[in-house]
Amino acid sequence: MAMKVKEVADLVGISVRTLHHYDEIGLLSPKEITESGYRLYSDDNLEVLQQILFFRELGFPLKQIKEIIHSPSFDRQEALELHRTMLLDKRRQLDQMINTIEKTIQHSKGEIQMSQKEKFAGFDFSHNPYEQEARERWGDNAVDDANAKLGKLSKSEQAAMGERMNQIYFKLAALRHSSPQSVEAQAAIQEWFDFLNEMGSYSLDAFKGLGQMYIDDVRFTKNIDNFGDGLALFMRDAMAYYADTHK
């Protein structure tokens, strides 16, 4: 039985705005749009959506997901087996980190002794995917400048900057159901642009590109949407409009 977009959003736990975005970029289009404009999703559509969300959970960007699931060689069963393997690997790492936390609690109570190596079991900082992606998109200088500025701040100054960042996110989250082109939204996104340029050097094009990454990269989307469902997409639209109108 076909489902309307709001029904699908409620079933899955994502926003209607997200489903509209998937349709706009050709990632997931409803089987039918009625004369009155209702999007109707079929059982096949829901199977594709499940695949998309599995890939998103594993950190695949939307552009890559689209290429994968629309490839003539795409095999759903093979993809499910891949999801299972990757999620099992992820679970093993999480289980190890949970075990480290439990042992650390016992250690802090004096119940057991931990070696220095045991205290960091499960962590994997072999690379920073955010930094690597930023370098690929905007070059080493922008990233190095940002790192240098942050490195000069004291711990209290870094904490204050983190608090400022959160306040901007909260302000934008409160506006996310309004138009991203509204005066209020653009004033808040101006604060975000100014804040980012205190840390680094972001051109208008780089600012717009960063906003797109908030949607293309599930890591950004999940972190930003912790402040409010759909905030990442709202910020993407507000940042794009800001960049386009200030050139």
mmCIF file of N, CA, C and O in Angstrom, residues 52-124:
data_model
loop_
_atom_site.group_PDB
_atom_site.id
_atom_site.type_symbol
_atom_site.label_atom_id
_atom_site.label_comp_id
_atom_site.label_asym_id
_atom_site.label_seq_id
_atom_site.Cartn_x
_atom_site.Cartn_y
_atom_site.Cartn_z
ATOM 1 N N ILE A 52 19.493 3.251 1.752
ATOM 2 C CA ILE A 52 20.091 4.576 1.914
ATOM 3 C C ILE A 52 20.480 4.815 3.365
ATOM 4 O O ILE A 52 21.585 5.268 3.671
ATOM 5 N N LEU A 53 19.574 4.480 4.280
ATOM 6 C CA LEU A 53 19.819 4.739 5.695
ATOM 7 C C LEU A 53 20.902 3.830 6.266
ATOM 8 O O LEU A 53 21.651 4.236 7.168
ATOM 9 N N PHE A 54 21.008 2.605 5.753
ATOM 10 C CA PHE A 54 22.117 1.742 6.155
ATOM 11 C C PHE A 54 23.447 2.381 5.747
ATOM 12 O O PHE A 54 24.397 2.450 6.535
ATOM 13 N N PHE A 55 23.516 2.842 4.491
ATOM 14 C CA PHE A 55 24.743 3.477 4.018
ATOM 15 C C PHE A 55 25.048 4.745 4.813
ATOM 16 O O PHE A 55 26.206 5.030 5.139
ATOM 17 N N ARG A 56 24.011 5.518 5.123
ATOM 18 C CA ARG A 56 24.197 6.751 5.896
ATOM 19 C C ARG A 56 24.754 6.445 7.282
ATOM 20 O O ARG A 56 25.647 7.139 7.776
ATOM 21 N N GLU A 57 24.205 5.406 7.909
ATOM 22 C CA GLU A 57 24.661 5.022 9.243
ATOM 23 C C GLU A 57 26.141 4.649 9.240
ATOM 24 O O GLU A 57 26.850 4.850 10.234
ATOM 25 N N LEU A 58 26.605 4.153 8.109
ATOM 26 C CA LEU A 58 27.997 3.730 7.996
ATOM 27 C C LEU A 58 28.912 4.844 7.487
ATOM 28 O O LEU A 58 30.088 4.619 7.226
ATOM 29 N N GLY A 59 28.350 6.046 7.325
ATOM 30 C CA GLY A 59 29.176 7.200 7.010
ATOM 31 C C GLY A 59 29.372 7.507 5.543
ATOM 32 O O GLY A 59 30.216 8.323 5.184
ATOM 33 N N PHE A 60 28.583 6.870 4.661
ATOM 34 C CA PHE A 60 28.718 7.147 3.231
ATOM 35 C C PHE A 60 28.047 8.489 2.896
ATOM 36 O O PHE A 60 26.926 8.750 3.337
ATOM 37 N N PRO A 61 28.691 9.349 2.101
ATOM 38 C CA PRO A 61 28.040 10.596 1.670
ATOM 39 C C PRO A 61 26.925 10.317 0.670
ATOM 40 O O PRO A 61 26.945 9.293 -0.038
ATOM 41 N N LEU A 62 25.964 11.224 0.588
ATOM 42 C CA LEU A 62 24.806 11.022 -0.277
ATOM 43 C C LEU A 62 25.197 10.825 -1.743
ATOM 44 O O LEU A 62 24.601 10.004 -2.444
ATOM 45 N N LYS A 63 26.182 11.583 -2.199
ATOM 46 C CA LYS A 63 26.590 11.463 -3.605
ATOM 47 C C LYS A 63 27.050 10.048 -3.917
ATOM 48 O O LYS A 63 26.703 9.479 -4.957
ATOM 49 N N GLN A 64 27.814 9.469 -2.990
ATOM 50 C CA GLN A 64 28.310 8.110 -3.209
ATOM 51 C C GLN A 64 27.185 7.089 -3.117
ATOM 52 O O GLN A 64 27.144 6.124 -3.877
ATOM 53 N N ILE A 65 26.257 7.305 -2.187
ATOM 54 C CA ILE A 65 25.113 6.394 -2.061
ATOM 55 C C ILE A 65 24.309 6.374 -3.351
ATOM 56 O O ILE A 65 23.897 5.309 -3.836
ATOM 57 N N LYS A 66 24.099 7.554 -3.914
ATOM 58 C CA LYS A 66 23.333 7.649 -5.159
ATOM 59 C C LYS A 66 24.020 6.870 -6.269
ATOM 60 O O LYS A 66 23.367 6.131 -7.027
ATOM 61 N N GLU A 67 25.337 7.013 -6.361
ATOM 62 C CA GLU A 67 26.084 6.291 -7.394
ATOM 63 C C GLU A 67 25.985 4.781 -7.199
ATOM 64 O O GLU A 67 25.861 4.030 -8.161
ATOM 65 N N ILE A 68 26.014 4.349 -5.937
ATOM 66 C CA ILE A 68 25.983 2.914 -5.639
ATOM 67 C C ILE A 68 24.630 2.307 -5.973
ATOM 68 O O ILE A 68 24.531 1.326 -6.715
ATOM 69 N N ILE A 69 23.562 2.896 -5.409
ATOM 70 C CA ILE A 69 22.255 2.242 -5.533
ATOM 71 C C ILE A 69 21.650 2.393 -6.922
ATOM 72 O O ILE A 69 20.753 1.627 -7.294
ATOM 73 N N HIS A 70 22.137 3.359 -7.703
ATOM 74 C CA HIS A 70 21.628 3.523 -9.066
ATOM 75 C C HIS A 70 22.527 2.877 -10.107
ATOM 76 O O HIS A 70 22.265 2.989 -11.310
ATOM 77 N N SER A 71 23.577 2.211 -9.644
ATOM 78 C CA SER A 71 24.465 1.512 -10.568
ATOM 79 C C SER A 71 23.776 0.261 -11.110
ATOM 80 O O SER A 71 23.101 -0.458 -10.366
ATOM 81 N N PRO A 72 23.928 -0.043 -12.406
ATOM 82 C CA PRO A 72 23.324 -1.267 -12.980
ATOM 83 C C PRO A 72 23.821 -2.542 -12.295
ATOM 84 O O PRO A 72 23.137 -3.564 -12.310
ATOM 85 N N SER A 73 25.012 -2.460 -11.698
ATOM 86 C CA SER A 73 25.577 -3.647 -11.057
ATOM 87 C C SER A 73 25.205 -3.766 -9.585
ATOM 88 O O SER A 73 25.651 -4.694 -8.902
ATOM 89 N N PHE A 74 24.384 -2.830 -9.084
ATOM 90 C CA PHE A 74 24.025 -2.862 -7.665
ATOM 91 C C PHE A 74 23.235 -4.124 -7.340
ATOM 92 O O PHE A 74 22.276 -4.470 -8.030
ATOM 93 N N ASP A 75 23.655 -4.805 -6.287
ATOM 94 C CA ASP A 75 23.005 -6.037 -5.834
ATOM 95 C C ASP A 75 22.554 -5.819 -4.391
ATOM 96 O O ASP A 75 23.372 -5.670 -3.484
ATOM 97 N N ARG A 76 21.238 -5.816 -4.181
ATOM 98 C CA ARG A 76 20.702 -5.510 -2.855
ATOM 99 C C ARG A 76 21.171 -6.515 -1.806
ATOM 100 O O ARG A 76 21.547 -6.142 -0.688
ATOM 101 N N GLN A 77 21.153 -7.807 -2.158
ATOM 102 C CA GLN A 77 21.557 -8.828 -1.199
ATOM 103 C C GLN A 77 23.026 -8.671 -0.822
ATOM 104 O O GLN A 77 23.408 -8.774 0.349
ATOM 105 N N GLU A 78 23.849 -8.388 -1.817
ATOM 106 C CA GLU A 78 25.271 -8.178 -1.575
ATOM 107 C C GLU A 78 25.489 -6.962 -0.687
ATOM 108 O O GLU A 78 26.345 -6.970 0.212
ATOM 109 N N ALA A 79 24.688 -5.917 -0.923
ATOM 110 C CA ALA A 79 24.807 -4.703 -0.122
ATOM 111 C C ALA A 79 24.424 -4.976 1.332
ATOM 112 O O ALA A 79 25.082 -4.496 2.263
ATOM 113 N N LEU A 80 23.372 -5.764 1.545
ATOM 114 C CA LEU A 80 22.950 -6.090 2.906
ATOM 115 C C LEU A 80 24.044 -6.850 3.654
ATOM 116 O O LEU A 80 24.273 -6.619 4.848
ATOM 117 N N GLU A 81 24.705 -7.755 2.947
ATOM 118 C CA GLU A 81 25.789 -8.510 3.576
ATOM 119 C C GLU A 81 26.957 -7.585 3.925
ATOM 120 O O GLU A 81 27.610 -7.751 4.960
ATOM 121 N N LEU A 82 27.213 -6.592 3.051
ATOM 122 C CA LEU A 82 28.255 -5.610 3.332
ATOM 123 C C LEU A 82 27.889 -4.783 4.566
ATOM 124 O O LEU A 82 28.737 -4.543 5.440
ATOM 125 N N HIS A 83 26.616 -4.347 4.631
ATOM 126 C CA HIS A 83 26.155 -3.586 5.799
ATOM 127 C C HIS A 83 26.386 -4.387 7.077
ATOM 128 O O HIS A 83 26.865 -3.858 8.081
ATOM 129 N N ARG A 84 26.027 -5.657 7.031
ATOM 130 C CA ARG A 84 26.163 -6.502 8.222
ATOM 131 C C ARG A 84 27.628 -6.591 8.663
ATOM 132 O O ARG A 84 27.935 -6.437 9.857
ATOM 133 N N THR A 85 28.521 -6.823 7.700
ATOM 134 C CA THR A 85 29.942 -6.939 8.029
ATOM 135 C C THR A 85 30.475 -5.654 8.652
ATOM 136 O O THR A 85 31.177 -5.675 9.681
ATOM 137 N N MET A 86 30.125 -4.514 8.052
ATOM 138 C CA MET A 86 30.628 -3.233 8.546
ATOM 139 C C MET A 86 30.036 -2.885 9.905
ATOM 140 O O MET A 86 30.737 -2.356 10.776
ATOM 141 N N LEU A 87 28.764 -3.191 10.106
ATOM 142 C CA LEU A 87 28.129 -2.900 11.390
ATOM 143 C C LEU A 87 28.677 -3.803 12.492
ATOM 144 O O LEU A 87 28.808 -3.379 13.647
ATOM 145 N N LEU A 88 29.007 -5.047 12.142
ATOM 146 C CA LEU A 88 29.613 -5.948 13.125
ATOM 147 C C LEU A 88 30.986 -5.423 13.549
ATOM 148 O O LEU A 88 31.342 -5.487 14.738
ATOM 149 N N ASP A 89 31.745 -4.905 12.582
ATOM 150 C CA ASP A 89 33.038 -4.308 12.917
ATOM 151 C C ASP A 89 32.855 -3.100 13.826
ATOM 152 O O ASP A 89 33.607 -2.909 14.797
ATOM 153 N N LYS A 90 31.854 -2.306 13.509
ATOM 154 C CA LYS A 90 31.570 -1.121 14.317
ATOM 155 C C LYS A 90 31.148 -1.534 15.730
ATOM 156 O O LYS A 90 31.553 -0.918 16.723
ATOM 157 N N ARG A 91 30.332 -2.604 15.827
ATOM 158 C CA ARG A 91 29.880 -3.076 17.133
ATOM 159 C C ARG A 91 31.050 -3.587 17.969
ATOM 160 O O ARG A 91 31.114 -3.352 19.179
ATOM 161 N N ARG A 92 31.992 -4.264 17.307
ATOM 162 C CA ARG A 92 33.151 -4.772 18.041
ATOM 163 C C ARG A 92 33.954 -3.623 18.659
ATOM 164 O O ARG A 92 34.408 -3.709 19.801
ATOM 165 N N GLN A 93 34.103 -2.545 17.895
ATOM 166 C CA GLN A 93 34.840 -1.406 18.438
ATOM 167 C C GLN A 93 34.075 -0.766 19.593
ATOM 168 O O GLN A 93 34.656 -0.417 20.621
ATOM 169 N N LEU A 94 32.750 -0.620 19.441
ATOM 170 C CA LEU A 94 31.941 -0.039 20.506
ATOM 171 C C LEU A 94 31.962 -0.921 21.750
ATOM 172 O O LEU A 94 32.035 -0.422 22.880
ATOM 173 N N ASP A 95 31.881 -2.253 21.558
ATOM 174 C CA ASP A 95 31.940 -3.172 22.699
ATOM 175 C C ASP A 95 33.258 -3.013 23.444
ATOM 176 O O ASP A 95 33.290 -3.047 24.676
ATOM 177 N N GLN A 96 34.334 -2.822 22.689
ATOM 178 C CA GLN A 96 35.645 -2.658 23.315
ATOM 179 C C GLN A 96 35.699 -1.359 24.107
ATOM 180 O O GLN A 96 36.254 -1.313 25.218
ATOM 181 N N MET A 97 35.105 -0.301 23.559
ATOM 182 C CA MET A 97 35.103 0.980 24.264
ATOM 183 C C MET A 97 34.222 0.924 25.508
ATOM 184 O O MET A 97 34.561 1.499 26.547
ATOM 185 N N ILE A 98 33.078 0.229 25.421
ATOM 186 C CA ILE A 98 32.220 0.063 26.593
ATOM 187 C C ILE A 98 32.964 -0.697 27.684
ATOM 188 O O ILE A 98 32.887 -0.355 28.877
ATOM 189 N N ASN A 99 33.702 -1.735 27.284
ATOM 190 C CA ASN A 99 34.492 -2.500 28.241
ATOM 191 C C ASN A 99 35.556 -1.617 28.898
ATOM 192 O O ASN A 99 35.801 -1.718 30.110
ATOM 193 N N THR A 100 36.160 -0.720 28.098
ATOM 194 C CA THR A 100 37.150 0.209 28.650
ATOM 195 C C THR A 100 36.518 1.140 29.670
ATOM 196 O O THR A 100 37.095 1.410 30.731
ATOM 197 N N ILE A 101 35.310 1.622 29.373
ATOM 198 C CA ILE A 101 34.601 2.502 30.310
ATOM 199 C C ILE A 101 34.302 1.766 31.613
ATOM 200 O O ILE A 101 34.515 2.294 32.720
ATOM 201 N N GLU A 102 33.794 0.539 31.503
ATOM 202 C CA GLU A 102 33.443 -0.238 32.699
ATOM 203 C C GLU A 102 34.679 -0.496 33.562
ATOM 204 O O GLU A 102 34.630 -0.382 34.796
ATOM 205 N N LYS A 103 35.797 -0.836 32.917
ATOM 206 C CA LYS A 103 37.028 -1.086 33.668
ATOM 207 C C LYS A 103 37.561 0.201 34.293
ATOM 208 O O LYS A 103 38.110 0.183 35.401
ATOM 209 N N THR A 104 37.377 1.332 33.579
ATOM 210 C CA THR A 104 37.821 2.616 34.117
ATOM 211 C C THR A 104 37.017 2.988 35.358
ATOM 212 O O THR A 104 37.564 3.537 36.329
ATOM 213 N N ILE A 105 35.721 2.700 35.352
ATOM 214 C CA ILE A 105 34.876 2.960 36.525
ATOM 215 C C ILE A 105 35.371 2.136 37.714
ATOM 216 O O ILE A 105 35.502 2.641 38.840
ATOM 217 N N GLN A 106 35.654 0.848 37.455
ATOM 218 C CA GLN A 106 36.164 -0.014 38.525
ATOM 219 C C GLN A 106 37.530 0.481 39.022
ATOM 220 O O GLN A 106 37.807 0.469 40.225
ATOM 221 N N HIS A 107 38.351 0.931 38.076
ATOM 222 C CA HIS A 107 39.679 1.448 38.431
ATOM 223 C C HIS A 107 39.566 2.687 39.320
ATOM 224 O O HIS A 107 40.296 2.842 40.307
ATOM 225 N N SER A 108 38.618 3.584 38.968
ATOM 226 C CA SER A 108 38.455 4.815 39.751
ATOM 227 C C SER A 108 37.940 4.532 41.156
ATOM 228 O O SER A 108 38.155 5.326 42.076
ATOM 229 N N LYS A 109 37.273 3.391 41.326
ATOM 230 C CA LYS A 109 36.779 2.993 42.655
ATOM 231 C C LYS A 109 37.816 2.197 43.442
ATOM 232 O O LYS A 109 37.576 1.811 44.591
ATOM 233 N N GLY A 110 38.949 1.930 42.811
ATOM 234 C CA GLY A 110 39.986 1.176 43.479
ATOM 235 C C GLY A 110 39.772 -0.323 43.465
ATOM 236 O O GLY A 110 40.461 -1.064 44.171
ATOM 237 N N GLU A 111 38.834 -0.789 42.640
ATOM 238 C CA GLU A 111 38.506 -2.214 42.604
ATOM 239 C C GLU A 111 39.486 -3.011 41.741
ATOM 240 O O GLU A 111 39.719 -4.193 41.992
ATOM 241 N N ILE A 112 40.035 -2.373 40.698
ATOM 242 C CA ILE A 112 41.016 -3.041 39.840
ATOM 243 C C ILE A 112 42.101 -2.042 39.484
ATOM 244 O O ILE A 112 41.978 -0.833 39.733
ATOM 245 N N GLN A 113 43.180 -2.546 38.885
ATOM 246 C CA GLN A 113 44.254 -1.699 38.377
ATOM 247 C C GLN A 113 44.266 -1.806 36.849
ATOM 248 O O GLN A 113 44.080 -2.884 36.294
ATOM 249 N N MET A 114 44.452 -0.672 36.179
ATOM 250 C CA MET A 114 44.525 -0.650 34.714
ATOM 251 C C MET A 114 45.891 -0.159 34.279
ATOM 252 O O MET A 114 46.442 0.780 34.861
ATOM 253 N N SER A 115 46.402 -0.779 33.227
ATOM 254 C CA SER A 115 47.637 -0.273 32.631
ATOM 255 C C SER A 115 47.294 0.950 31.783
ATOM 256 O O SER A 115 46.126 1.181 31.434
ATOM 257 N N GLN A 116 48.307 1.741 31.454
ATOM 258 C CA GLN A 116 48.073 2.910 30.621
ATOM 259 C C GLN A 116 47.502 2.501 29.265
ATOM 260 O O GLN A 116 46.625 3.170 28.717
ATOM 261 N N LYS A 117 47.985 1.386 28.730
ATOM 262 C CA LYS A 117 47.498 0.913 27.438
ATOM 263 C C LYS A 117 46.032 0.516 27.505
ATOM 264 O O LYS A 117 45.249 0.809 26.596
ATOM 265 N N GLU A 118 45.624 -0.119 28.599
ATOM 266 C CA GLU A 118 44.231 -0.552 28.751
ATOM 267 C C GLU A 118 43.272 0.632 28.801
ATOM 268 O O GLU A 118 42.118 0.522 28.377
ATOM 269 N N LYS A 119 43.734 1.760 29.320
ATOM 270 C CA LYS A 119 42.867 2.935 29.455
ATOM 271 C C LYS A 119 42.410 3.482 28.095
ATOM 272 O O LYS A 119 41.420 4.209 28.012
ATOM 273 N N PHE A 120 43.126 3.130 27.032
ATOM 274 C CA PHE A 120 42.811 3.688 25.718
ATOM 275 C C PHE A 120 42.417 2.616 24.707
ATOM 276 O O PHE A 120 42.415 2.870 23.501
ATOM 277 N N ALA A 121 42.074 1.435 25.204
ATOM 278 C CA ALA A 121 41.632 0.359 24.317
ATOM 279 C C ALA A 121 40.320 0.736 23.646
ATOM 280 O O ALA A 121 39.372 1.190 24.298
ATOM 281 N N GLY A 122 40.251 0.574 22.351
ATOM 282 C CA GLY A 122 39.016 0.863 21.609
ATOM 283 C C GLY A 122 39.026 2.171 20.865
ATOM 284 O O GLY A 122 38.247 2.369 19.923
ATOM 285 N N PHE A 123 39.903 3.106 21.265
ATOM 286 C CA PHE A 123 39.981 4.377 20.561
ATOM 287 C C PHE A 123 40.766 4.207 19.265
ATOM 288 O O PHE A 123 41.721 3.438 19.212
ATOM 289 N N ASP A 124 40.343 4.934 18.239
ATOM 290 C CA ASP A 124 41.038 4.863 16.963
ATOM 291 C C ASP A 124 41.129 6.258 16.373
ATOM 292 O O ASP A 124 40.178 6.760 15.782
#
